[in-house]
Coordinates of C-alpha atoms in Angstrom, one line a residue:
X1 CA 57.8 80.6 -20.0
X2 CA 55.9 79.7 -16.9
X3 CA 58.9 78.6 -14.9
X4 CA 61.0 81.6 -16.1
X5 CA 58.2 84.1 -15.2
X6 CA 57.4 82.6 -11.8
X7 CA 61.1 82.3 -10.9
X8 CA 61.8 85.9 -11.8
X9 CA 58.6 87.0 -10.0
X10 CA 59.7 85.3 -6.8
X11 CA 63.1 87.2 -6.9
X12 CA 61.5 90.6 -7.2
X13 CA 61.2 92.5 -3.8
X14 CA 57.7 92.2 -2.3
X15 CA 57.2 95.9 -2.1
X16 CA 57.2 96.3 -5.9
X17 CA 56.1 92.8 -6.9
X18 CA 53.3 92.9 -9.6
X19 CA 50.3 90.6 -9.4
X20 CA 50.7 87.2 -10.9
X21 CA 46.9 86.5 -11.1
X22 CA 46.4 87.4 -14.8
X23 CA 49.5 85.5 -15.8
X24 CA 48.0 82.4 -14.2
X25 CA 44.7 83.0 -16.0
X26 CA 46.6 83.4 -19.2
X27 CA 48.3 80.1 -18.8
X28 CA 45.0 78.4 -18.0
X29 CA 43.4 80.0 -21.0
X30 CA 46.2 78.7 -23.2
X31 CA 45.6 75.2 -22.1
X32 CA 41.8 75.6 -22.4
X33 CA 42.1 77.0 -25.9
X34 CA 44.5 74.2 -27.0
X35 CA 41.8 71.8 -25.9
X36 CA 39.1 73.7 -27.9
X37 CA 41.3 73.7 -31.0
X38 CA 42.0 70.0 -30.6
X39 CA 38.3 69.2 -30.2
X40 CA 37.5 71.3 -33.3
X41 CA 40.1 69.6 -35.4
X42 CA 39.1 66.1 -34.3
X43 CA 35.4 66.8 -34.9
X44 CA 35.5 68.6 -38.2
X45 CA 33.1 66.3 -40.2
X46 CA 30.1 66.1 -37.9
X47 CA 29.1 69.8 -37.4
X48 CA 31.0 72.3 -39.5
X49 CA 29.5 75.4 -37.9
X50 CA 30.5 74.3 -34.4
X51 CA 33.9 73.2 -35.7
X52 CA 34.6 76.6 -37.2
X53 CA 33.3 78.4 -34.1
X54 CA 35.6 76.4 -31.8
X55 CA 38.6 76.8 -34.1
X56 CA 38.2 80.5 -34.4
X57 CA 37.4 81.1 -30.8
X58 CA 40.1 78.8 -29.5
X59 CA 42.7 80.4 -31.8
X60 CA 41.8 84.0 -30.8
X61 CA 41.9 83.1 -27.1
X62 CA 45.2 81.3 -27.5
X63 CA 46.7 84.3 -29.4
X64 CA 45.7 86.8 -26.7
X65 CA 46.7 84.5 -23.8
X66 CA 50.1 83.7 -25.4
X67 CA 50.8 87.4 -26.0
X68 CA 50.0 88.2 -22.4
X69 CA 52.1 85.3 -21.1
X70 CA 55.0 86.4 -23.3
X71 CA 54.7 90.0 -22.2
X72 CA 54.6 89.1 -18.5
X73 CA 57.6 86.7 -18.8
X74 CA 59.6 89.3 -20.7
X75 CA 58.7 92.0 -18.1
X76 CA 59.9 89.8 -15.3
X77 CA 63.2 89.0 -17.0
X78 CA 63.9 92.6 -18.1
X79 CA 62.9 93.9 -14.7
X80 CA 65.4 91.6 -13.0
X81 CA 68.1 92.7 -15.5
X82 CA 67.4 96.4 -15.0
X83 CA 66.7 96.2 -11.2
X84 CA 63.3 97.9 -11.4
X85 CA 59.8 97.1 -12.6
X86 CA 59.5 97.9 -16.3
X87 CA 56.5 98.4 -18.5
X88 CA 55.6 96.5 -21.7
X89 CA 57.2 99.2 -23.9
X90 CA 60.5 98.9 -22.0
X91 CA 60.6 95.2 -22.4
X92 CA 59.5 95.0 -26.1
X93 CA 62.8 93.3 -27.1
X94 CA 62.1 90.5 -24.5
X95 CA 58.5 90.2 -25.7
X96 CA 59.7 89.6 -29.2
X97 CA 62.3 87.1 -28.0
X98 CA 59.7 85.1 -26.1
X99 CA 57.3 85.4 -29.0
X100 CA 59.8 84.0 -31.5
X101 CA 61.3 81.5 -29.0
X102 CA 63.7 79.5 -31.1
X103 CA 65.5 82.7 -32.3
X104 CA 64.9 84.6 -29.0
X105 CA 66.4 81.7 -27.0
X106 CA 69.8 83.2 -27.8
X107 CA 68.8 86.3 -25.8
X108 CA 66.6 84.7 -23.2
X109 CA 68.9 81.9 -22.0
X110 CA 72.0 84.1 -21.3
X111 CA 69.8 86.7 -19.6
X112 CA 68.2 84.1 -17.3
X113 CA 71.6 82.5 -16.5
X114 CA 73.1 86.0 -15.7
X115 CA 70.2 86.7 -13.4
X116 CA 70.4 83.4 -11.6
X117 CA 74.2 83.6 -11.3
X118 CA 73.8 87.0 -9.7
X119 CA 71.0 85.8 -7.4
X120 CA 73.0 82.8 -6.3
X121 CA 75.9 85.0 -5.3
X122 CA 73.6 87.1 -3.1
X123 CA 72.4 84.0 -1.3
X124 CA 75.9 82.7 -0.5

């Protein structure tokens, strides 16, 4: 999702390009929460209160971060398909496809290929 979102973001004209800062924070928080969840699962016998706190906090942070990363990636793909910056409500189909990635791959992969093929033709 990171490579798709950053590639599509780089293709959008600079005058309407949305900020990528929160997307990067979301990716960082996904990694950090994965580490928290791993620590809590590895240390579940020593301190059950800390384990439960790390597991719940890490899971909630991961869920929120993953949702934002999916929505940003879907917005970038849908914006490139439509030719204008779209909101989250306009790219709901893409968000669900990124959220359920194995099934959504049937929609995401052809869309990305279509965008990249169009972009390559503009360069040549």
